[in-house]
Coordinates of C-alpha atoms and ligand atoms in Angstrom, one line a residue:
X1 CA 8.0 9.0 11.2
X2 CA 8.8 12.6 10.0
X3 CA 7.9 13.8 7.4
X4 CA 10.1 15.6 4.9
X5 CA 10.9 19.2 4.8
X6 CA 10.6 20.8 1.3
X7 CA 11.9 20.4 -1.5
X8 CA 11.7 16.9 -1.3
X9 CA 13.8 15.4 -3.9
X10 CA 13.1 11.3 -4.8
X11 CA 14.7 9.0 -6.8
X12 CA 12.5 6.1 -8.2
X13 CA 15.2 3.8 -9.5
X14 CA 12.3 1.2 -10.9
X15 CA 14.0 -2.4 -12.1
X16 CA 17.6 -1.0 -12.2
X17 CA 20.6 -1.9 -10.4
X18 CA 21.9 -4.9 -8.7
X19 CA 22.8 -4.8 -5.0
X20 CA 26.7 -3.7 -5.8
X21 CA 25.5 -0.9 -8.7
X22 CA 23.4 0.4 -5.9
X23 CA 25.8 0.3 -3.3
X24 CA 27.8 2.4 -5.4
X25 CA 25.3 5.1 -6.9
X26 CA 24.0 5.3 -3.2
X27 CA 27.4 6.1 -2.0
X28 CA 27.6 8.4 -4.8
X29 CA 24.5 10.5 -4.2
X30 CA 25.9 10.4 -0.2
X31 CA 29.3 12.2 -1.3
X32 CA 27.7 15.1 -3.4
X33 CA 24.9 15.5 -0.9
X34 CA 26.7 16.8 1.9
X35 CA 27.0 19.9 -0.7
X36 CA 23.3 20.5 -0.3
X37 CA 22.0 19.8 3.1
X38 CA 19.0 21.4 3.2
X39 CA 16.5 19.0 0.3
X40 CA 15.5 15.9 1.6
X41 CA 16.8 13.0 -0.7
X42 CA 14.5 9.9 -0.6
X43 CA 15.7 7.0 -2.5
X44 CA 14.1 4.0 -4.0
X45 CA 15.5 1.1 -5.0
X46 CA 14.4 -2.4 -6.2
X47 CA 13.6 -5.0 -3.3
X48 CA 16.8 -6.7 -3.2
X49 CA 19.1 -3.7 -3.1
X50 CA 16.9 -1.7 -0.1
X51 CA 19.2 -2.8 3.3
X52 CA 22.3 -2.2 0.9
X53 CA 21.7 1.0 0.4
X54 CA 20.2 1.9 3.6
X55 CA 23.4 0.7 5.2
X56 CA 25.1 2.9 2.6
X57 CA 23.5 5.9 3.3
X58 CA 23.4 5.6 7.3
X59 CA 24.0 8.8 9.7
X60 CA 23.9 11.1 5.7
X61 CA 20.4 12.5 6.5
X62 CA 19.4 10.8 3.0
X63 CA 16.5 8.5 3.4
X64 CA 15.4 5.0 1.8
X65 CA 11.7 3.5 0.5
X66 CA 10.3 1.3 -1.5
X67 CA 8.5 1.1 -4.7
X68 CA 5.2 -1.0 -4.0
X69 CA 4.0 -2.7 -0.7
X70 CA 1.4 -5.3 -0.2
X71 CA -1.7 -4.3 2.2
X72 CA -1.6 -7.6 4.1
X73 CA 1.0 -8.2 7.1
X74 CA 1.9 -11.8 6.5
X75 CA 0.4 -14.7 4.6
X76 CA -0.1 -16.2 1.1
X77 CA 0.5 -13.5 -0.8
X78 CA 3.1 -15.0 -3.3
X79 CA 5.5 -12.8 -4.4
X80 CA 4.3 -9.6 -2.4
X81 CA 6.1 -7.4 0.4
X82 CA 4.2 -6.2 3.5
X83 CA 5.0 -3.2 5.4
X84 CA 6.8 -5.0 8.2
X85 CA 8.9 -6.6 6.1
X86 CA 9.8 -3.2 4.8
X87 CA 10.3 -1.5 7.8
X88 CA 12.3 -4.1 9.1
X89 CA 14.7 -3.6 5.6
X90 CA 15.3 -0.1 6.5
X91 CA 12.2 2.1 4.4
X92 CA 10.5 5.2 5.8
X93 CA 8.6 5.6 2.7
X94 CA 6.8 3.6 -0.1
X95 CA 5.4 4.0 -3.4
X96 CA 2.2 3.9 -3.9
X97 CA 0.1 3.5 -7.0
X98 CA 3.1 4.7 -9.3
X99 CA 1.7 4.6 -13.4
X100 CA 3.4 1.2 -14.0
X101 CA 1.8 -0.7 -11.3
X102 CA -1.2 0.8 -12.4
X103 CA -0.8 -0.2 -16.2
X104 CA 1.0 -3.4 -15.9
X105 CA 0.3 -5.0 -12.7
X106 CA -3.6 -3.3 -12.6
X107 CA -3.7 -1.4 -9.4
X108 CA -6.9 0.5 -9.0
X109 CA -7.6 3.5 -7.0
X110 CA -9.2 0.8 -4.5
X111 CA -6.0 -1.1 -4.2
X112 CA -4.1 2.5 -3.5
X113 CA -6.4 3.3 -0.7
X114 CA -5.7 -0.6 1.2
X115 CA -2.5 -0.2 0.4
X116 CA -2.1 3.6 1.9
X117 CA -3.8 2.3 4.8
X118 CA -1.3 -0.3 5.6
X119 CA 2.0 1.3 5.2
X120 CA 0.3 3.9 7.3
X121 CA -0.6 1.8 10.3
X122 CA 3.0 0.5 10.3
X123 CA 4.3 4.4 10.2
X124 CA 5.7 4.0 6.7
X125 CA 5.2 7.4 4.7
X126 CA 2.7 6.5 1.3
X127 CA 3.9 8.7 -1.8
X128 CA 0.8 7.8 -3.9
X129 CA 0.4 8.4 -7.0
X130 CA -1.8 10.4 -9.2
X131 CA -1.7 11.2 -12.5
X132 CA -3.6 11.4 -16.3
X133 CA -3.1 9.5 -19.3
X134 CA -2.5 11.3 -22.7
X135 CA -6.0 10.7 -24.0
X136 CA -7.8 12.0 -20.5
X137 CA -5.6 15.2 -21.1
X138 CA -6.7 15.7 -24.8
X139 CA -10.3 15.0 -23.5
X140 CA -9.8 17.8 -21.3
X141 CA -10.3 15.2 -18.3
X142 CA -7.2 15.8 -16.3
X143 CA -8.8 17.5 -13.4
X144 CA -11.6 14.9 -13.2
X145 CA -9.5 12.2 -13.2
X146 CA -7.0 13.7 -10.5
X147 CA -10.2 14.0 -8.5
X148 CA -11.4 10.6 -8.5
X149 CA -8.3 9.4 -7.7
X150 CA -7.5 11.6 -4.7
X151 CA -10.6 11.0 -3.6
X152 CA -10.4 7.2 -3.8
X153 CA -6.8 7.0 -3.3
X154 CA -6.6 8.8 0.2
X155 CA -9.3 11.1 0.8
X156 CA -11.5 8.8 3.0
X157 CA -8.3 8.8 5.6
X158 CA -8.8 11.0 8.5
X159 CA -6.9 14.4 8.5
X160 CA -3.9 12.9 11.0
X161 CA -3.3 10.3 8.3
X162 CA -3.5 12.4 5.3
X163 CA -0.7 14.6 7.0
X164 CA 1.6 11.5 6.9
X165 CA 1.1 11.2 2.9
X166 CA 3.2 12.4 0.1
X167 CA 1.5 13.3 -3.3
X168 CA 3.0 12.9 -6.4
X169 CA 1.8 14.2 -9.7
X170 CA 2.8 12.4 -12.3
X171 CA 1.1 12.9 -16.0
X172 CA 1.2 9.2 -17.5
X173 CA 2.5 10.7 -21.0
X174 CA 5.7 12.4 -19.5
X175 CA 7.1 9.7 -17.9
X176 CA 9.8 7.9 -19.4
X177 CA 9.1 9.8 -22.6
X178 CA 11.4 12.6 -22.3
X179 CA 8.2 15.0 -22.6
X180 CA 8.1 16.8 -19.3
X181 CA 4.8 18.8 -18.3
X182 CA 5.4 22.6 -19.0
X183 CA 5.8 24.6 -15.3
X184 CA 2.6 26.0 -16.4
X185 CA 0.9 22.0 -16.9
X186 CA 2.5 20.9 -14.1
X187 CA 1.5 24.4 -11.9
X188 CA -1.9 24.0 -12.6
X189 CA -3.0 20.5 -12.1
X190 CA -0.5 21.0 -8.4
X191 CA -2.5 24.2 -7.2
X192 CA -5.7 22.1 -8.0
X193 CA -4.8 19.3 -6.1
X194 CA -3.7 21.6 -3.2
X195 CA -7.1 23.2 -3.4
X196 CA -8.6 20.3 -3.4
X197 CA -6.7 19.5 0.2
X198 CA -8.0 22.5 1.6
X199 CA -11.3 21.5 1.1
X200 CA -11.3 18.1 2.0
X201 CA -9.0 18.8 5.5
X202 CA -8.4 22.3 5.6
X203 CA -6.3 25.5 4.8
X204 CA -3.7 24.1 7.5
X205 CA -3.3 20.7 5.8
X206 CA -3.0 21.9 2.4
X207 CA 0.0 24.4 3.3
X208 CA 1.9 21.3 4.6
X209 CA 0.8 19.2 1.7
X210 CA 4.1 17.7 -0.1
X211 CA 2.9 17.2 -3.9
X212 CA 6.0 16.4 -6.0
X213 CA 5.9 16.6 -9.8
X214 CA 7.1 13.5 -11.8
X215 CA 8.1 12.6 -15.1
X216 CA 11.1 13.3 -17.6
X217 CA 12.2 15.6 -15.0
X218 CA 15.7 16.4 -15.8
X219 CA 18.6 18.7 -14.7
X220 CA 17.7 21.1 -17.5
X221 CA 13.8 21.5 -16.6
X222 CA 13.6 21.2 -12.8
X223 CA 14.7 24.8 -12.1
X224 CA 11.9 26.5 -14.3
X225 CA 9.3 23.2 -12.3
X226 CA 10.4 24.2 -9.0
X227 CA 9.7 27.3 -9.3
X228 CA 6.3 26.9 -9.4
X229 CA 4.3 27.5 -6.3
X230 CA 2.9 24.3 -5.6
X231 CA 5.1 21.9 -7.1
X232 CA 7.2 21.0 -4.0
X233 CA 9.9 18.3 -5.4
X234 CA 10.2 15.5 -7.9
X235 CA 10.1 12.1 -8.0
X236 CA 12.4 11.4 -10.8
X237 CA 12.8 8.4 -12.7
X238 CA 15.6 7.9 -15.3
X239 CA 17.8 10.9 -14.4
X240 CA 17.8 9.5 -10.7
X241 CA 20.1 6.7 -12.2
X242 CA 22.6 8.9 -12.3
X243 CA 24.5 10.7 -9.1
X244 CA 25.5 13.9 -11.2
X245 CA 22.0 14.2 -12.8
X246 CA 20.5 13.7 -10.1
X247 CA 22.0 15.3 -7.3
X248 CA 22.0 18.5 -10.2
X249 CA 17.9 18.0 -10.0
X250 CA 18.5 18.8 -6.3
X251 CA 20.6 21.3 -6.9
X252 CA 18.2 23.6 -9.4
X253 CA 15.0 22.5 -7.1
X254 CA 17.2 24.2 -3.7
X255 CA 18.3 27.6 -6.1
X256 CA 14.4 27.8 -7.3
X257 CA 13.2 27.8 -3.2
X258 CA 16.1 30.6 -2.5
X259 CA 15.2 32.7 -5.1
Ligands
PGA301 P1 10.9 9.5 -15.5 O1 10.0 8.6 -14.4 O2 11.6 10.5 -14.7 O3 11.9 8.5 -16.1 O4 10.0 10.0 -16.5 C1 9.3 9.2 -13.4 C2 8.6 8.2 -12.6 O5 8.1 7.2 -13.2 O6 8.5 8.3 -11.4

């Protein structure tokens, strides 16, 4: 599977959308992306809607995933996917470890690292993610936390593996709440995971390192986010629902890399 070029723009598009509504937001976001080439679009929809819209958006460049995986093949596992059965719908990529698994359905950093594993040995692309809740950040335990998770989450894979993951920071208390990191928040906690990278697989690794930046991003912030350094795309929640938003989002990440 290759991976993504930079900036990687993602739409998470959580419990929203019936097969139909995404047909039609897909073939949306197909229409205005032919305007901007050169991001990669990764979209996400719900279970039920992912061979709808990977039909939809066949031959456009844009790409499909899915938002949770199972770490088993086959079995019984009621109510959980495994990575065949997502391959075979049409996803390159999955979620992994996203805030609201964590917090409703309690994933651990344990269950991110089987998980990883598996969409991995069946060539699907983990974007796992990492991120603090309000209360770490107050208790000046951002960093720490980020730490243990990366190193839990996907730091025991060997460096061929870890080139095949995407990393998305995503501070628990912006997302969904219309309070975006500042470029300097999100800058910050992004250069520290890349360092982190380079010392765990090398300089090499870390320059190819994809960490997008998640929550509240909007069309109105992601110009002044993109811009930092190491923030290299989004994954964006509500404004992915929309086609204009989000294809804007795309927009302001593509002017930030040409400036
Ligand atoms: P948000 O969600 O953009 O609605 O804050 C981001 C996410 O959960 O991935």
């Amino acid at each position: 599977m290759n991976m993504p070029v930079k900036p990687v723009i993602a739409g998470n598009w959580k419990m929203h959308k019936t097969i139909e509504e995404a047909r039609e937001l897909a073939a949306t976001i197909v229409s205005g992306y032919s305007r901007l080439g050169r991001a990669s679009i990764i979209l996400f929809p719900p279970f039920t809607a992912i061979r709808e819209v990977r039909n939809t958006v066949s031959g456009s460049g844009i790409r499909v995933g899915a938002q949770n995986v199972f770490w088993e093949d086959r079995g019984a596992f009621t109510g959980e996917i495994s990575p065949p059965q997502l391959k075979e719908a049409g996803c390159e990529f999955v979620i992994i470890g996203h805030s609201e698994r964590r917090q409703f359905f309690h994933e651990t950093d344990e269950t991110v690292r089987k998980k990883t594993l598996a969409a991995l040995r069946h060539d699907l692309i983990p974007v796992v993610c990492i991120g603090e809740t309000l209360e770490e950040r107050d208790r000046n335990l951002t960093l720490e936390r980020i730490k243990a998770q990366l190193e839990t989450g996907v730091f025991s894979l060997e460096e061929k593996d870890f080139r095949r993951v995407v990393i998305a920071y995503e501070p628990i208390w912006a997302i969904g709440t219309g309070r975006n990191a500042n470029p300097e928040q999100a800058e910050e906690v992004h250069a520290f995971i890349r360092d982190l990278i380079a010392s765990r697989y090398g300089k090499n690794a870390a320059d190819c390192a994809i960490i997008l930046y998640g929550g509240s991003v909007k069309p109105d912030n992601a110009f002044s986010l993109a811009r930092e350094k190491d923030v290299d795309g989004f994954l964006v929640g509500g404004a992915s629902l929309d086609a204009g938003s989000f294809l804007a989002i795309a927009g302001e990440a593509l002017r930030a890399g040409e400036e």
